[in-house]
CSV table of C-alpha atoms in Angstrom, one decimal:
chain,number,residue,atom,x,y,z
Q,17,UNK,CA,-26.9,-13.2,-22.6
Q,18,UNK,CA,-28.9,-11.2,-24.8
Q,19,UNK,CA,-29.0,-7.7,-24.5
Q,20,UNK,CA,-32.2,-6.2,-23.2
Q,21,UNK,CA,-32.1,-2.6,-22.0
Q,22,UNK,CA,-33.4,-2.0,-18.6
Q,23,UNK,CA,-36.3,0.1,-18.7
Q,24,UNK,CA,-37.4,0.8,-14.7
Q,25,UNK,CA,-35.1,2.3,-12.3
Q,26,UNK,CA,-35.1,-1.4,-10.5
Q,27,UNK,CA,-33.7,-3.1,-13.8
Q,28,UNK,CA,-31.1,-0.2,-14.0
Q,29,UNK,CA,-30.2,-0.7,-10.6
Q,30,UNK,CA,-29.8,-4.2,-10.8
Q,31,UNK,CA,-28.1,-3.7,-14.0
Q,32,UNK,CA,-25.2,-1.6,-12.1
Q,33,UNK,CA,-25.1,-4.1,-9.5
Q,34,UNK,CA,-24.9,-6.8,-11.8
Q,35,UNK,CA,-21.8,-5.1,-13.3
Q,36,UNK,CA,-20.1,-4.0,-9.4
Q,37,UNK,CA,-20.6,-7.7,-8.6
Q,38,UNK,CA,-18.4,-9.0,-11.6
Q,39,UNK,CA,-15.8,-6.2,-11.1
Q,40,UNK,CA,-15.6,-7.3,-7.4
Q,41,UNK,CA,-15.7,-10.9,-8.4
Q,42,UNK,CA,-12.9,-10.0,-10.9
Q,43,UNK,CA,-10.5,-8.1,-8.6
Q,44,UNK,CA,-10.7,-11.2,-6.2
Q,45,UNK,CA,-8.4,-12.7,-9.5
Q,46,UNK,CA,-6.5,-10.1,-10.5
Q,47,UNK,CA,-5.2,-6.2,-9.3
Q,48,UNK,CA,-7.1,-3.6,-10.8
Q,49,UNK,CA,-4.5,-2.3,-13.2
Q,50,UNK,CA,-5.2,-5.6,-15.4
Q,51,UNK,CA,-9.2,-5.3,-14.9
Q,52,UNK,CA,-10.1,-4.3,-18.0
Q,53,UNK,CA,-13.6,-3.0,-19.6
Q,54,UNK,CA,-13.5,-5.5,-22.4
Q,55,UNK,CA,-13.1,-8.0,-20.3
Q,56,UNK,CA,-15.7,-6.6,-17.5
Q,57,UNK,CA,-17.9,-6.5,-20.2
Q,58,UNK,CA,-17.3,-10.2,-21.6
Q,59,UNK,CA,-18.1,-11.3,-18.3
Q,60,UNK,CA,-21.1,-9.3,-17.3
Q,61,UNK,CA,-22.8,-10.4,-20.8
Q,62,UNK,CA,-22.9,-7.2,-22.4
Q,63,UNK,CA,-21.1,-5.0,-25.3
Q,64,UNK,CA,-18.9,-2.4,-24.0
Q,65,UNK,CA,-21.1,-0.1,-25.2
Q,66,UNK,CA,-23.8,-1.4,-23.1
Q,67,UNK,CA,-21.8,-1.4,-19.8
Q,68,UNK,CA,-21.3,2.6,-20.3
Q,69,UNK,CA,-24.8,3.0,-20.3
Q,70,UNK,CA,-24.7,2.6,-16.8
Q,71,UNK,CA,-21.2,3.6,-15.9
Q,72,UNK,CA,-19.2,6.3,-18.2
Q,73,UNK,CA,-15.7,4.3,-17.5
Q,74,UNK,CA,-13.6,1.6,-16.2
Q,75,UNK,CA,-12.9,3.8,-13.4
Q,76,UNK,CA,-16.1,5.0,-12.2
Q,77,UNK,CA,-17.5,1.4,-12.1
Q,78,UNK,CA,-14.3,0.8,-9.6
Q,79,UNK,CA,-15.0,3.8,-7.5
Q,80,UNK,CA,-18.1,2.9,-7.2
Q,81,UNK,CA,-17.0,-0.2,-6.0
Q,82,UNK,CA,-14.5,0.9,-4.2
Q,83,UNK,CA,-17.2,3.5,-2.2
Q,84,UNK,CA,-19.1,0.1,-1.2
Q,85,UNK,CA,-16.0,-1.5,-0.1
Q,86,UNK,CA,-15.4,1.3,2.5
Q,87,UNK,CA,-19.2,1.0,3.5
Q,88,UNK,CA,-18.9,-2.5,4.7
Q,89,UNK,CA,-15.8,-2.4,5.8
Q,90,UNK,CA,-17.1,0.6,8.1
Q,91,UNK,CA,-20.1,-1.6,9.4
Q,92,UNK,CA,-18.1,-4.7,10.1
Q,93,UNK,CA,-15.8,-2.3,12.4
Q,94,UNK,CA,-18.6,-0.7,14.1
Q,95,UNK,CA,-20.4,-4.3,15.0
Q,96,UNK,CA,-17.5,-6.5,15.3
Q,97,UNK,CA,-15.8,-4.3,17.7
Q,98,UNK,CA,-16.7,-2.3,20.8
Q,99,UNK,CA,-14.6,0.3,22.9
Q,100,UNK,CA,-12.7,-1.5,25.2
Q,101,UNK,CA,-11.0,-1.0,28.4
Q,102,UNK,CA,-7.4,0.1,29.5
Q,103,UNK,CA,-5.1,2.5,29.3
Q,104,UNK,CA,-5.3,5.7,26.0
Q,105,UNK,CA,-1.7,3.8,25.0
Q,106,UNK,CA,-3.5,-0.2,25.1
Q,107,UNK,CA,-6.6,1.2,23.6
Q,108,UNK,CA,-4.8,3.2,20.9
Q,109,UNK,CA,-2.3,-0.2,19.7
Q,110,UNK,CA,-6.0,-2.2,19.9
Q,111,UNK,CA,-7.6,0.1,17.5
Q,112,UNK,CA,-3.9,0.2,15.4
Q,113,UNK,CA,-4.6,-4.3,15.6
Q,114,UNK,CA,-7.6,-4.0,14.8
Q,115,UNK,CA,-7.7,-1.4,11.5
Q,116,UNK,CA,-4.9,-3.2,10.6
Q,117,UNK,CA,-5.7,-6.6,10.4
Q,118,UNK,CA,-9.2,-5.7,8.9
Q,119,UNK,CA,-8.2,-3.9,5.9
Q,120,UNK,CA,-5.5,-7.0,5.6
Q,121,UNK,CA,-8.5,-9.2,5.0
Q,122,UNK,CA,-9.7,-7.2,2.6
Q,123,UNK,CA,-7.4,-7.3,-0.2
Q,124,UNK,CA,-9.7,-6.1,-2.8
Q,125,UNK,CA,-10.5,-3.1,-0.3
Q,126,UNK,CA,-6.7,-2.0,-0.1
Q,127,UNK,CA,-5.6,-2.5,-3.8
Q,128,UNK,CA,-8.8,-0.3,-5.1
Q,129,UNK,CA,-7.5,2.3,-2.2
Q,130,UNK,CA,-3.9,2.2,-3.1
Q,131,UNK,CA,-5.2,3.4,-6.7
Q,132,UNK,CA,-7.2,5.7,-5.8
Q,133,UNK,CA,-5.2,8.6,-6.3
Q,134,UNK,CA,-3.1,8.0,-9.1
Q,135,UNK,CA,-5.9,5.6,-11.4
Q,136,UNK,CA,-9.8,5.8,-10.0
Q,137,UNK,CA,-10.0,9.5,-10.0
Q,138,UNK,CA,-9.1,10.3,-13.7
Q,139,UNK,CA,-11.0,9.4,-16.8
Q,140,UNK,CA,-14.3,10.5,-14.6
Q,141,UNK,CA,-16.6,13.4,-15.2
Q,142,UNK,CA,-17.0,16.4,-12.6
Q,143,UNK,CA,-20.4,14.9,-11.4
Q,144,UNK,CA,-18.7,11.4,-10.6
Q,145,UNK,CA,-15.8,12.8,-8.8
Q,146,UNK,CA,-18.6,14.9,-6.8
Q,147,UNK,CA,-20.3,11.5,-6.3
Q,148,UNK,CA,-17.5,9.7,-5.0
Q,149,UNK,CA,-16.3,12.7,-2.9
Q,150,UNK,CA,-19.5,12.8,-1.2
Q,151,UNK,CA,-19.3,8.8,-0.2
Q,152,UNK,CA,-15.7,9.5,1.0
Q,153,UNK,CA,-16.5,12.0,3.4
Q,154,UNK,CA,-19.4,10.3,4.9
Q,155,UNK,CA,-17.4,7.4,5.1
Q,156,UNK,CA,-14.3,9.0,6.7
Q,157,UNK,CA,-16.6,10.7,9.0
Q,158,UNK,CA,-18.3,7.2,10.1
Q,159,UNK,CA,-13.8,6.3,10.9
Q,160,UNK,CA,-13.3,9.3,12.3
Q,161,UNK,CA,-16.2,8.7,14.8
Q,162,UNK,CA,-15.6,4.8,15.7
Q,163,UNK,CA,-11.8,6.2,16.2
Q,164,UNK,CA,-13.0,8.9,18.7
Q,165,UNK,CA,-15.0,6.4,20.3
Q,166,UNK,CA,-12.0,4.2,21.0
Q,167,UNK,CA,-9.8,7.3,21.7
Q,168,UNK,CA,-12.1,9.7,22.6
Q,169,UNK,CA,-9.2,11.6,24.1
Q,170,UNK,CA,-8.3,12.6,20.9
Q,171,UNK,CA,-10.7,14.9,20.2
Q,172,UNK,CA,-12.5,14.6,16.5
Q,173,UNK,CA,-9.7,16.6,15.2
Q,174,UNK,CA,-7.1,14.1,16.7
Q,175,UNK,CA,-9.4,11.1,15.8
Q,176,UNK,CA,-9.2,12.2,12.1
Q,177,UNK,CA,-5.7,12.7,12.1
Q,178,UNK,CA,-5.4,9.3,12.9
Q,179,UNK,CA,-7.9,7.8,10.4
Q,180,UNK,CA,-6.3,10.0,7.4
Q,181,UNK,CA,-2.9,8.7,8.6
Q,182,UNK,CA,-4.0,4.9,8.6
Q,183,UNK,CA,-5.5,5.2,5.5
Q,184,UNK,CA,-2.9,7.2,3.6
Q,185,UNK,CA,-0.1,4.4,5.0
Q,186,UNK,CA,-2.2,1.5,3.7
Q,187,UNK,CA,-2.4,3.0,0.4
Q,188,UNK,CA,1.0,3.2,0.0
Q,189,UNK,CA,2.0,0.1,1.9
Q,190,UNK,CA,0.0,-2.1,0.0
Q,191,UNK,CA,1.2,-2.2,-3.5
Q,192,UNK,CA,4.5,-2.1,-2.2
Q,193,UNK,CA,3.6,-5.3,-0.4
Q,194,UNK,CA,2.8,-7.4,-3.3
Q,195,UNK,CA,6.3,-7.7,-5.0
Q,196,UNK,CA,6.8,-8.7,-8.5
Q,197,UNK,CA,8.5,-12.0,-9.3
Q,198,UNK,CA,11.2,-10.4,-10.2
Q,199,UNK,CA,11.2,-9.2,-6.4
Q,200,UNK,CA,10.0,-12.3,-4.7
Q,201,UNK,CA,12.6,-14.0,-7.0
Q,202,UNK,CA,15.3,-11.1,-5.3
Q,203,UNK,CA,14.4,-11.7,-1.8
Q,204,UNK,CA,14.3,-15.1,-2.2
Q,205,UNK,CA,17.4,-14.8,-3.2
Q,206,UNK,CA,18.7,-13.7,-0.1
Q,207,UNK,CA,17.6,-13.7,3.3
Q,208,UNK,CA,19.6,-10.0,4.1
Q,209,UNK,CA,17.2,-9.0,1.0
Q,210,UNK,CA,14.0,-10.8,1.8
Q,211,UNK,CA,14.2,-8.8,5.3
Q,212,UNK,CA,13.4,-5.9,3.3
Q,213,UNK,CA,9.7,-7.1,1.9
Q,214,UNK,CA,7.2,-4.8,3.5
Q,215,UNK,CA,4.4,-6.7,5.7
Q,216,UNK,CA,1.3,-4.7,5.3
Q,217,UNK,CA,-0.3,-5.2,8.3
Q,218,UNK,CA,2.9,-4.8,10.5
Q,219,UNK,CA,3.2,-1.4,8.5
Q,220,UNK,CA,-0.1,0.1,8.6
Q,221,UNK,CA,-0.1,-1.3,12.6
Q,222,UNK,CA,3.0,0.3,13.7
Q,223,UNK,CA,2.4,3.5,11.7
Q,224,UNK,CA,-1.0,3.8,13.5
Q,225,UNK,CA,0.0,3.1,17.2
Q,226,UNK,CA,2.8,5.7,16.5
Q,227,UNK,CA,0.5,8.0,15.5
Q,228,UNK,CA,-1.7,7.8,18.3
Q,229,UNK,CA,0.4,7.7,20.8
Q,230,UNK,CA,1.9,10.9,19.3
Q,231,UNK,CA,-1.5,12.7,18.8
Q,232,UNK,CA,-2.3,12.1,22.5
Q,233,UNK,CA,0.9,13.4,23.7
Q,234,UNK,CA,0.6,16.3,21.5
Q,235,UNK,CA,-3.0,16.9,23.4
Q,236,UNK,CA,-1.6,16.0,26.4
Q,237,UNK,CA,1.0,18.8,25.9
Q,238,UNK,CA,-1.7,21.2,25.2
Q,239,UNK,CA,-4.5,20.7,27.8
Q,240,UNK,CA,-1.7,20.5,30.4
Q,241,UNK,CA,-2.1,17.0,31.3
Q,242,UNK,CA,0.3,14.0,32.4
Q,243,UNK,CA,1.4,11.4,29.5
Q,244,UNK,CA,-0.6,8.0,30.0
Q,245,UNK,CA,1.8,5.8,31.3
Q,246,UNK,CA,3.3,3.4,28.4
């Protein structure tokens, strides 16, 4: 491709998305510790130099992406599933099966999350962290709200709670869940060792019907109430 610089605020939107699309395509290949800009910017046509026209690193083009990741994964959770009906303790391991098993089929979602932390957020200027920020609380406040709607006896500040905790588990569970074949070699090894590979979505499931159950009894506790029955 030759290099032409976008001169509109369209081209220069299209531009970005041109280079989000690629990174996503890219991460569907490989984790995002070996996505490189070099190799982002082989793909997408352009000189590296080019590419930080638009974005000023690696990492902000991967929070970025990471920020529209969220986004549909938050719309595909509020169409794709209603409230149901049943007991606080059924509704709460439904929404636990369901967050679960969603953020399981989105791989790239969970490996951008689980570097969040520790890789997106550094490198960046004070205006993209701001950026992101911003996109991360609307987004946890769009979780917070489908949770409550599930759970509403949680209360928003139990409902939160719960989404920080699902999220903060899938972070961590989900590096830990893609072994190195050194590890895969280990556990297959030995079936007393492979018993001791993490399952993702059996992780971040368990971890959030605990902690709902627990929030509710801890409300429970406080407004005076019975327990649901188990």
């Amino acid at each position: 491709m030759t290099f032409q610089r976008a001169r509109t605020d369209e081209q220069r939107s299209q531009r970005r998305r041109q280079i989000l699309d690629t990174a996503a395509t890219m991460l569907t290949e490989m984790p995002v510790a070996k996505l490189s800009l070099n190799e982002l910017s082989r793909r997408v046509g352009l000189a590296k130099a080019n590419v930080l026209r638009y974005f000023e690193s690696r990492e902000a083009v991967l929070l970025d992406l990471l920020d529209a990741e969220v986004q549909e994964w938050v719309t595909e959770l509020e169409r794709a599933h209603p409230p149901g009906d049943g007991t606080a303790r059924e509704r709460g391991d439904r929404l636990a099966d369901i967050l679960a098993a969603s953020m399981a089929r989105r791989p790239v979602l969970c490996d951008l999350l689980s570097a969040q932390g520790g890789v997106l957020e550094h490198n960046i200027s004070t205006e993209a962290a701001i950026r992101h920020k911003h996109a991360a609380r609307q987004s946890l406040q769009s979780l917070t709200r489908l949770a409550l709607r599930h759970l509403p006896e949680l209360g928003t500040e139990g409902a939160a709670a719960l989404v920080e905790t699902t999220l903060l588990m899938a972070m961590t569970a989900w590096p830990c869940s893609r072994p190195s074949p050194a590890m895969l070699a280990a556990y297959a090894s030995d079936p007393e060792l492979a018993a001791m590979r993490p399952d993702f979505t059996a992780l971040v499931r368990r971890t959030t019907a605990v902690t709902a159950s627990g929030l509710l009894a801890r409300h429970e506790t406080r407004s005076g109430t019975s327990p649901a029955a188990p």
